[in-house]
Short mmCIF file of C-alpha atoms in Angstrom, two decimals:
data_model
loop_
_atom_site.label_atom_id
_atom_site.label_comp_id
_atom_site.label_asym_id
_atom_site.label_seq_id
_atom_site.Cartn_x
_atom_site.Cartn_y
_atom_site.Cartn_z
CA UNK A 1 1.87 -9.11 2.27
CA UNK A 2 4.78 -8.42 0.07
CA UNK A 3 5.01 -7.12 -3.74
CA UNK A 4 7.29 -9.31 -5.49
CA UNK A 5 9.71 -7.22 -7.36
CA UNK A 6 12.95 -9.09 -7.28
CA UNK A 7 14.55 -10.69 -10.14
CA UNK A 8 13.21 -14.17 -9.32
CA UNK A 9 9.92 -13.00 -9.61
CA UNK A 10 10.52 -11.25 -12.87
CA UNK A 11 11.56 -14.50 -14.02
CA UNK A 12 8.80 -16.37 -12.99
CA UNK A 13 6.28 -13.89 -14.45
CA UNK A 14 8.12 -14.17 -17.75
CA UNK A 15 8.32 -17.92 -17.70
CA UNK A 16 4.54 -18.16 -16.71
CA UNK A 17 3.69 -15.88 -19.52
CA UNK A 18 5.86 -17.88 -21.86
CA UNK A 19 4.55 -21.16 -20.87
CA UNK A 20 0.95 -19.87 -21.26
CA UNK A 21 1.69 -18.68 -24.85
CA UNK A 22 3.22 -22.15 -25.44
CA UNK A 23 0.61 -24.00 -24.16
CA UNK A 24 -2.34 -22.12 -25.95
CA UNK A 25 -0.07 -21.75 -29.20
CA UNK A 26 0.93 -25.62 -29.44
CA UNK A 27 -2.30 -26.84 -28.25
CA UNK A 28 -4.27 -24.93 -30.69
CA UNK A 29 -1.60 -25.52 -33.71
CA UNK A 30 -1.44 -29.42 -32.93
CA UNK A 31 -5.22 -29.97 -32.18
CA UNK A 32 -7.11 -27.71 -34.14
CA UNK A 33 -7.93 -30.52 -36.71
CA UNK A 34 -8.02 -33.25 -34.23
CA UNK A 35 -11.05 -34.56 -31.95
CA UNK A 36 -10.16 -34.65 -28.10
CA UNK A 37 -9.65 -38.33 -28.07
CA UNK A 38 -6.78 -38.41 -30.56
CA UNK A 39 -4.91 -35.38 -28.91
CA UNK A 40 -1.81 -36.93 -27.61
CA UNK A 41 -1.10 -39.37 -30.44
CA UNK A 42 -1.03 -36.37 -32.87
CA UNK A 43 1.91 -34.67 -30.77
CA UNK A 44 3.86 -37.68 -31.90
CA UNK A 45 2.65 -37.92 -35.43
CA UNK A 46 2.98 -34.28 -36.53
CA UNK A 47 6.91 -34.29 -36.23
CA UNK A 48 7.34 -30.65 -37.11
CA UNK A 49 7.87 -29.57 -33.35
CA UNK A 50 10.74 -30.90 -31.06
CA UNK A 51 9.94 -30.31 -27.40
CA UNK A 52 11.73 -31.84 -24.33
CA UNK A 53 10.07 -34.69 -22.28
CA UNK A 54 9.62 -32.21 -19.40
CA UNK A 55 7.62 -29.73 -21.71
CA UNK A 56 5.75 -32.48 -23.14
CA UNK A 57 4.55 -33.90 -19.79
CA UNK A 58 3.66 -30.16 -18.86
CA UNK A 59 1.44 -29.87 -22.01
CA UNK A 60 -0.33 -33.02 -21.04
CA UNK A 61 -1.54 -31.22 -17.90
CA UNK A 62 -3.56 -28.96 -19.78
CA UNK A 63 -4.92 -31.80 -22.01
CA UNK A 64 -8.33 -31.79 -20.33
CA UNK A 65 -8.56 -28.04 -20.12
CA UNK A 66 -8.19 -27.75 -23.93
CA UNK A 67 -10.60 -30.72 -24.77
CA UNK A 68 -13.16 -28.84 -22.78
CA UNK A 69 -12.48 -25.60 -24.48
CA UNK A 70 -12.73 -27.43 -27.91
CA UNK A 71 -15.85 -29.30 -27.12
CA UNK A 72 -17.58 -25.99 -25.93
CA UNK A 73 -16.51 -24.02 -29.06
CA UNK A 74 -17.68 -26.98 -31.36
CA UNK A 75 -20.97 -28.09 -29.47
CA UNK A 76 -22.24 -25.26 -27.31
CA UNK A 77 -25.29 -23.66 -29.04
CA UNK A 78 -24.21 -20.28 -29.20
CA UNK A 79 -20.90 -18.58 -29.67
CA UNK A 80 -18.68 -18.15 -26.60
CA UNK A 81 -16.12 -15.60 -25.34
CA UNK A 82 -12.96 -17.46 -25.16
CA UNK A 83 -11.17 -14.94 -23.38
CA UNK A 84 -13.95 -14.69 -20.82
CA UNK A 85 -13.69 -18.56 -20.23
CA UNK A 86 -10.09 -18.17 -19.95
CA UNK A 87 -10.41 -15.41 -17.42
CA UNK A 88 -12.49 -17.68 -15.35
CA UNK A 89 -10.09 -20.61 -15.52
CA UNK A 90 -7.56 -18.54 -14.07
CA UNK A 91 -9.79 -17.92 -10.96
CA UNK A 92 -10.57 -21.62 -10.68
CA UNK A 93 -6.85 -22.64 -11.07
CA UNK A 94 -5.90 -20.37 -7.90
CA UNK A 95 -9.09 -21.26 -6.15
CA UNK A 96 -8.03 -24.97 -6.49
CA UNK A 97 -4.93 -24.32 -4.17
CA UNK A 98 -7.50 -24.47 -1.26
CA UNK A 99 -5.90 -21.30 0.66
CA UNK A 100 -8.12 -18.45 1.63
CA UNK A 101 -5.21 -16.15 1.03
CA UNK A 102 -4.28 -16.75 -2.43
CA UNK A 103 -6.53 -15.39 -5.25
CA UNK A 104 -6.49 -14.31 -8.98
CA UNK A 105 -7.30 -10.64 -9.58
CA UNK A 106 -8.85 -9.46 -12.83
CA UNK A 107 -7.66 -6.29 -14.09
CA UNK A 108 -10.53 -4.59 -12.58
CA UNK A 109 -9.97 -6.46 -9.25
CA UNK A 110 -6.36 -5.52 -9.31
CA UNK A 111 -7.05 -1.93 -9.68
CA UNK A 112 -9.47 -2.15 -6.78
CA UNK A 113 -6.72 -3.72 -4.84
CA UNK A 114 -4.24 -1.03 -5.43
CA UNK A 115 -6.74 1.67 -4.65
CA UNK A 116 -7.39 0.16 -1.14
CA UNK A 117 -3.57 -0.27 -0.56
CA UNK A 118 -3.23 3.52 -1.53
CA UNK A 119 -6.09 4.49 0.79
CA UNK A 120 -9.03 5.65 -1.32
CA UNK A 121 -11.55 3.78 -3.10
CA UNK A 122 -15.39 3.81 -3.96
CA UNK A 123 -17.35 1.39 -1.89
CA UNK A 124 -19.22 1.24 1.43
CA UNK A 125 -16.20 1.74 3.98
CA UNK A 126 -15.36 -1.41 5.97
CA UNK A 127 -12.44 -3.51 6.66
CA UNK A 128 -12.67 -7.29 6.14
CA UNK A 129 -11.01 -10.66 7.29
CA UNK A 130 -11.48 -14.06 5.59
CA UNK A 131 -12.08 -16.24 8.64
CA UNK A 132 -10.96 -19.72 8.00
CA UNK A 133 -12.54 -20.90 11.22
CA UNK A 134 -16.13 -20.39 10.40
CA UNK A 135 -15.30 -19.65 6.66
CA UNK A 136 -17.24 -16.53 6.92
CA UNK A 137 -16.23 -12.93 5.89
CA UNK A 138 -15.78 -10.84 9.22
CA UNK A 139 -15.94 -7.13 9.51
CA UNK A 140 -13.07 -6.19 11.50
CA UNK A 141 -13.47 -2.33 11.11
CA UNK A 142 -16.11 0.14 9.96
CA UNK A 143 -14.64 3.50 8.95
CA UNK A 144 -15.82 6.67 10.58
CA UNK A 145 -18.20 8.50 8.52
CA UNK A 146 -18.63 5.76 5.96
CA UNK A 147 -21.64 4.60 4.29
CA UNK A 148 -21.25 1.26 6.23
CA UNK A 149 -21.48 3.09 9.68
CA UNK A 150 -24.25 5.33 8.52
CA UNK A 151 -26.17 2.13 7.62
CA UNK A 152 -25.52 0.58 10.97
CA UNK A 153 -22.83 -2.17 9.98
CA UNK A 154 -20.85 -2.98 13.01
CA UNK A 155 -17.51 -4.46 13.69
CA UNK A 156 -17.98 -8.25 14.41
CA UNK A 157 -20.73 -8.67 11.81
CA UNK A 158 -20.10 -11.59 9.21
CA UNK A 159 -21.16 -10.76 5.71
CA UNK A 160 -23.01 -13.71 4.13
CA UNK A 161 -24.72 -12.15 1.21
CA UNK A 162 -23.91 -9.45 -1.29
CA UNK A 163 -27.31 -8.41 -3.48
CA UNK A 164 -28.44 -11.78 -2.29
CA UNK A 165 -25.62 -13.95 -3.66
CA UNK A 166 -23.99 -16.15 -0.86
CA UNK A 167 -19.93 -15.55 -0.36
CA UNK A 168 -17.77 -17.67 1.81
CA UNK A 169 -14.40 -16.50 3.17
CA UNK A 170 -12.70 -18.04 0.12
CA UNK A 171 -14.69 -15.70 -2.07
CA UNK A 172 -14.06 -12.60 0.04
CA UNK A 173 -12.22 -10.69 -2.91
CA UNK A 174 -15.32 -11.37 -5.13
CA UNK A 175 -17.67 -10.02 -2.38
CA UNK A 176 -15.49 -7.14 -2.20
CA UNK A 177 -15.62 -6.51 -5.82
CA UNK A 178 -19.26 -6.47 -5.97
CA UNK A 179 -19.45 -4.01 -2.80
CA UNK A 180 -17.32 -1.46 -4.60
CA UNK A 181 -18.91 0.49 -7.64
CA UNK A 182 -20.04 3.68 -8.49
CA UNK A 183 -20.37 6.33 -6.02
CA UNK A 184 -24.28 7.12 -5.56
CA UNK A 185 -25.33 3.59 -6.60
CA UNK A 186 -26.58 1.13 -3.68
CA UNK A 187 -25.49 -2.34 -2.76
CA UNK A 188 -27.44 -4.82 -0.52
CA UNK A 189 -25.43 -6.41 2.48
CA UNK A 190 -26.98 -9.31 4.41
CA UNK A 191 -24.89 -9.97 7.88
CA UNK A 192 -25.07 -12.27 10.75
CA UNK A 193 -25.04 -10.42 14.26
CA UNK A 194 -24.92 -13.34 16.61
CA UNK A 195 -28.24 -15.29 15.67
CA UNK A 196 -29.85 -12.22 13.80
CA UNK A 197 -29.69 -11.80 10.12
CA UNK A 198 -29.53 -8.13 9.11
CA UNK A 199 -30.25 -6.53 5.65
CA UNK A 200 -28.35 -3.46 4.59
CA UNK A 201 -28.83 -1.20 1.60
CA UNK A 202 -25.84 0.87 1.49
CA UNK A 203 -24.98 3.67 -0.94
CA UNK A 204 -21.59 3.38 -2.25
CA UNK A 205 -19.28 6.80 -2.01
CA UNK A 206 -15.63 7.62 -2.09
CA UNK A 207 -14.00 6.48 1.18
CA UNK A 208 -10.77 8.05 2.12
CA UNK A 209 -9.17 5.61 4.72
CA UNK A 210 -7.17 6.85 7.67
CA UNK A 211 -4.77 3.80 8.80
CA UNK A 212 -3.66 5.62 12.02
CA UNK A 213 -5.22 7.52 14.72
CA UNK A 214 -3.34 8.92 17.81
CA UNK A 215 -4.00 11.03 20.97
CA UNK A 216 -2.64 11.77 24.25
CA UNK A 217 -4.73 10.38 27.18
CA UNK A 218 -5.06 11.43 30.84
CA UNK A 219 -1.98 10.74 32.59
CA UNK A 220 0.15 11.82 29.60
CA UNK A 221 0.04 8.28 28.08
CA UNK A 222 0.35 8.13 24.27
CA UNK A 223 -2.43 6.05 22.43
CA UNK A 224 -1.96 5.03 18.75
CA UNK A 225 -4.34 2.94 17.13
CA UNK A 226 -3.15 1.13 13.77
CA UNK A 227 -6.22 -0.07 11.74
CA UNK A 228 -4.00 -1.85 8.73
CA UNK A 229 -0.37 -1.77 7.64
CA UNK A 230 -1.32 -0.15 4.29
CA UNK A 231 -1.56 3.51 2.85
CA UNK A 232 0.00 6.30 4.93
CA UNK A 233 0.02 3.82 7.81
CA UNK A 234 3.88 4.19 8.23
CA UNK A 235 3.87 8.10 8.07
CA UNK A 236 0.76 8.16 10.45
CA UNK A 237 2.51 6.02 12.94
CA UNK A 238 5.75 8.32 12.64
CA UNK A 239 3.57 11.56 13.14
CA UNK A 240 2.15 9.78 16.46
CA UNK A 241 5.58 9.17 17.89
CA UNK A 242 6.81 12.55 17.09
CA UNK A 243 3.85 13.80 18.93
CA UNK A 244 4.41 11.41 21.80
CA UNK A 245 8.22 12.52 21.81
CA UNK A 246 7.29 16.22 21.84
CA UNK A 247 4.78 15.71 24.71
CA UNK A 248 7.37 13.75 26.86
CA UNK A 249 4.63 10.95 27.39
CA UNK A 250 5.27 8.35 30.22
CA UNK A 251 4.34 5.38 28.07
CA UNK A 252 2.95 4.42 24.83
CA UNK A 253 -0.24 2.09 23.87
CA UNK A 254 -0.11 0.63 20.58
CA UNK A 255 -3.62 -0.68 19.70
CA UNK A 256 -3.52 -3.52 16.94
CA UNK A 257 -7.01 -5.09 17.68
CA UNK A 258 -8.99 -6.20 14.69
CA UNK A 259 -5.74 -4.98 12.50
CA UNK A 260 -5.81 -7.90 9.85
CA UNK A 261 -2.33 -7.12 8.75
CA UNK A 262 -1.27 -5.53 5.34
CA UNK A 263 2.00 -4.66 3.87
CA UNK A 264 5.30 -6.71 5.46
CA UNK A 265 7.54 -3.62 4.70
CA UNK A 266 5.24 -1.33 6.75
CA UNK A 267 5.26 -3.48 9.69
CA UNK A 268 9.17 -3.58 9.36
CA UNK A 269 9.24 -0.01 8.96
CA UNK A 270 7.28 0.71 12.31
CA UNK A 271 9.36 -1.82 14.25
CA UNK A 272 12.48 -0.23 13.19
CA UNK A 273 11.10 3.06 14.84
CA UNK A 274 10.28 1.41 18.45
CA UNK A 275 12.71 -1.35 18.83
CA UNK A 276 16.56 -1.78 18.99
CA UNK A 277 18.91 -3.35 16.21
CA UNK A 278 18.41 -6.97 15.26
CA UNK A 279 15.88 -9.10 13.32
CA UNK A 280 12.15 -8.27 13.11
CA UNK A 281 11.12 -11.09 11.02
CA UNK A 282 12.45 -14.05 8.76
CA UNK A 283 10.79 -15.71 6.20
CA UNK A 284 11.40 -19.19 4.44
CA UNK A 285 9.63 -20.58 1.35
CA UNK A 286 9.26 -24.21 0.40
CA UNK A 287 13.05 -24.34 -1.16
CA UNK A 288 14.24 -23.37 2.40
CA UNK A 289 15.30 -20.02 0.98
CA UNK A 290 15.47 -17.39 3.78
CA UNK A 291 14.97 -13.71 3.98
CA UNK A 292 15.71 -11.83 7.04
CA UNK A 293 14.48 -8.17 8.10
CA UNK A 294 17.05 -6.43 9.94
CA UNK A 295 16.48 -2.82 11.67
CA UNK A 296 19.08 -0.67 13.20
CA UNK A 297 19.50 0.78 16.69
CA UNK A 298 17.81 4.23 16.22
CA UNK A 299 14.48 3.97 17.84
CA UNK A 300 11.93 5.56 20.14
CA UNK A 301 12.44 4.26 23.91
CA UNK A 302 9.54 4.43 26.01
CA UNK A 303 7.34 1.94 28.28
CA UNK A 304 5.06 0.19 25.89
CA UNK A 305 1.84 -1.80 25.82
CA UNK A 306 0.35 -3.64 22.62
CA UNK A 307 -3.22 -4.31 22.58
CA UNK A 308 -4.08 -7.34 20.39
CA UNK A 309 -7.28 -9.70 19.93
CA UNK A 310 -8.45 -12.88 17.95
CA UNK A 311 -8.60 -10.59 14.83
CA UNK A 312 -5.09 -9.14 15.10
CA UNK A 313 -3.26 -10.78 12.19
CA UNK A 314 -0.41 -11.20 10.05
CA UNK A 315 1.77 -7.71 9.88
CA UNK A 316 -0.06 -7.27 13.34
CA UNK A 317 1.62 -10.36 14.48
CA UNK A 318 4.86 -9.28 13.04
CA UNK A 319 4.94 -6.43 14.82
CA UNK A 320 3.73 -7.63 18.18
CA UNK A 321 5.86 -10.85 17.89
CA UNK A 322 8.72 -8.70 17.52
CA UNK A 323 8.06 -6.41 20.59
CA UNK A 324 7.31 -9.75 22.76
CA UNK A 325 10.52 -11.48 21.69
CA UNK A 326 12.74 -8.18 22.16
CA UNK A 327 11.18 -7.83 25.78
CA UNK A 328 10.43 -4.33 24.89
CA UNK A 329 6.68 -4.00 25.77
CA UNK A 330 3.80 -6.22 27.21
CA UNK A 331 1.00 -7.42 25.41
CA UNK A 332 -2.62 -7.33 26.52
CA UNK A 333 -5.87 -8.81 25.45
CA UNK A 334 -6.43 -12.24 24.02
CA UNK A 335 -4.60 -14.67 21.80
CA UNK A 336 -4.05 -13.19 18.01
CA UNK A 337 -5.38 -14.74 14.97
CA UNK A 338 -2.44 -16.91 13.69
CA UNK A 339 -1.69 -16.05 10.32
CA UNK A 340 2.09 -16.87 10.07
CA UNK A 341 2.28 -16.91 6.05
CA UNK A 342 3.01 -14.26 3.65
CA UNK A 343 1.58 -13.44 0.35
CA UNK A 344 3.18 -11.95 -2.43
CA UNK A 345 1.78 -10.10 -5.42
CA UNK A 346 2.45 -10.47 -9.22
CA UNK A 347 1.66 -7.87 -11.70
CA UNK A 348 0.95 -9.38 -15.17
CA UNK A 349 1.24 -6.96 -18.48
CA UNK A 350 -2.48 -6.99 -19.08
CA UNK A 351 -3.34 -5.43 -15.66
CA UNK A 352 -4.27 -8.63 -13.90
CA UNK A 353 -2.56 -10.27 -11.06
CA UNK A 354 -1.90 -13.22 -8.68
CA UNK A 355 -1.61 -12.67 -4.70
CA UNK A 356 -0.18 -16.02 -3.68
CA UNK A 357 1.09 -17.51 -0.50
CA UNK A 358 4.90 -17.80 -0.96
CA UNK A 359 6.38 -18.21 2.57
CA UNK A 360 5.99 -18.87 6.23
CA UNK A 361 7.45 -16.16 8.53
CA UNK A 362 9.00 -16.55 11.96
CA UNK A 363 9.43 -14.06 14.82
CA UNK A 364 12.85 -13.11 16.04
CA UNK A 365 12.90 -16.26 18.38
CA UNK A 366 12.22 -18.61 15.37
CA UNK A 367 8.71 -19.22 16.00
CA UNK A 368 6.29 -19.81 13.42
CA UNK A 369 2.75 -18.64 15.01
CA UNK A 370 0.58 -20.00 11.96
CA UNK A 371 -2.74 -21.20 13.06
CA UNK A 372 -1.33 -20.87 16.71
CA UNK A 373 -1.44 -16.98 17.25
CA UNK A 374 0.40 -15.15 20.18
CA UNK A 375 -0.83 -15.26 23.35
CA UNK A 376 -0.60 -12.09 25.49
CA UNK A 377 1.53 -11.40 28.59
CA UNK A 378 -1.87 -10.33 30.39
CA UNK A 379 -4.92 -11.85 29.18
CA UNK A 380 -8.09 -9.40 29.38
CA UNK A 381 -11.47 -10.22 28.16
CA UNK A 382 -13.95 -7.62 26.96
CA UNK A 383 -17.60 -7.51 27.73
CA UNK A 384 -19.10 -8.88 24.84
CA UNK A 385 -22.22 -6.71 25.22
CA UNK A 386 -20.43 -3.67 25.21
CA UNK A 387 -18.54 -4.96 21.98
CA UNK A 388 -21.63 -5.49 20.33
CA UNK A 389 -23.15 -1.97 21.35
CA UNK A 390 -20.02 -0.06 20.24
CA UNK A 391 -17.86 -2.17 18.05
CA UNK A 392 -13.99 -2.81 19.07
CA UNK A 393 -12.75 0.18 17.41
CA UNK A 394 -15.41 2.84 19.08
CA UNK A 395 -15.35 1.36 22.63
CA UNK A 396 -15.87 4.13 25.26
CA UNK A 397 -12.29 4.21 27.08
CA UNK A 398 -13.94 3.71 30.36
CA UNK A 399 -15.80 0.67 29.23
CA UNK A 400 -12.60 -0.74 27.43
CA UNK A 401 -11.18 -3.37 29.79
CA UNK A 402 -8.21 -4.04 27.89
CA UNK A 403 -7.39 -0.34 27.40
CA UNK A 404 -7.89 0.30 31.11
CA UNK A 405 -5.58 -2.38 31.78
CA UNK A 406 -2.85 -0.87 29.53
CA UNK A 407 -3.08 2.39 31.46
CA UNK A 408 -2.64 0.53 34.85
CA UNK A 409 0.45 -1.25 33.67
CA UNK A 410 2.01 2.18 32.50
CA UNK A 411 0.97 4.09 35.59
CA UNK A 412 2.21 1.30 37.94
CA UNK A 413 5.62 0.82 36.11
CA UNK A 414 4.76 -2.83 35.47
CA UNK A 415 5.73 -2.62 31.62
CA UNK A 416 8.06 -5.11 30.54
#
């Protein structure tokens, strides 16, 4: 996910706002004294505003929306909040795309989104993924010491109800908005764990998110777990590499399991630290415009294994795909999620925002892994009972078959 700060997106934002103002102003001025059925003829009869055919056809797209608004204002038995209705229409407009990764954010939602990106927020403390395969909200990480962990939530749980309201994967952001709130207040979260349904009453509190953890394993092997490409992830990754370099480790394991992604720039910055010069990733939009992200030749060179699984997505796949294509490391685990599209965020002046899928991305070899994923060099399955018992991010090292395979490859010198 990348924030749009370039000139074309400033232009898009300005044009979007101008278009919205024109639509509301023109429809209000031209239709205020006419019924919905006579709306279009009146455009022609007034004669006091000249617009192009293209502008006229664009205004016609909004005919039904304005007719609905007028009918409700005229006939609904109580006064209505027009601003609230238009805000709801914005949510519906973006939902109409049918893309689980695109969403409209209200001002409050945008503030919460920015809080999580920066690494601190008030909520229950779990990382989520909108899974289009079963259309359910999947818990991919439960933060240590969080209210969710204290209540008993686990990685792999499927959130189905929040405060007894059902939320699908397409409504994940709305569910997150409900789970956040005032510290000290509780929220009811209902999950599916296998065939079992479990209710949790969780008391919200301020959650400080650490996006990277590292340690040096027996045998002088560096191990770094990257939970998300957000907040302090780049700085945390740099600290891990410095620690490994000072210790003179014989190899490094990067754990991207259940890492659902984050910021594109963060994945590129991390690739720059561990890969030689070249292309990390390229993006192409629907107009076939291409943007290429390059890195230099200064990097930490050490035998490397990357752990991935079915919930390693987006920015995780950008980094692991680059490592694979460069031939600089060995991927161990199971096939990744397959999210080969990039979202961009547009901020509006009123504090609201839009997250929208804007491009496909391609690995250095030119492969688009969307809805396909990346197959590891070495496939290793985990014991499901162990995963259910501990959660993927809390597995005891001696019961983590994928980690043990990574250690074996480094110690035997079989890393690519």
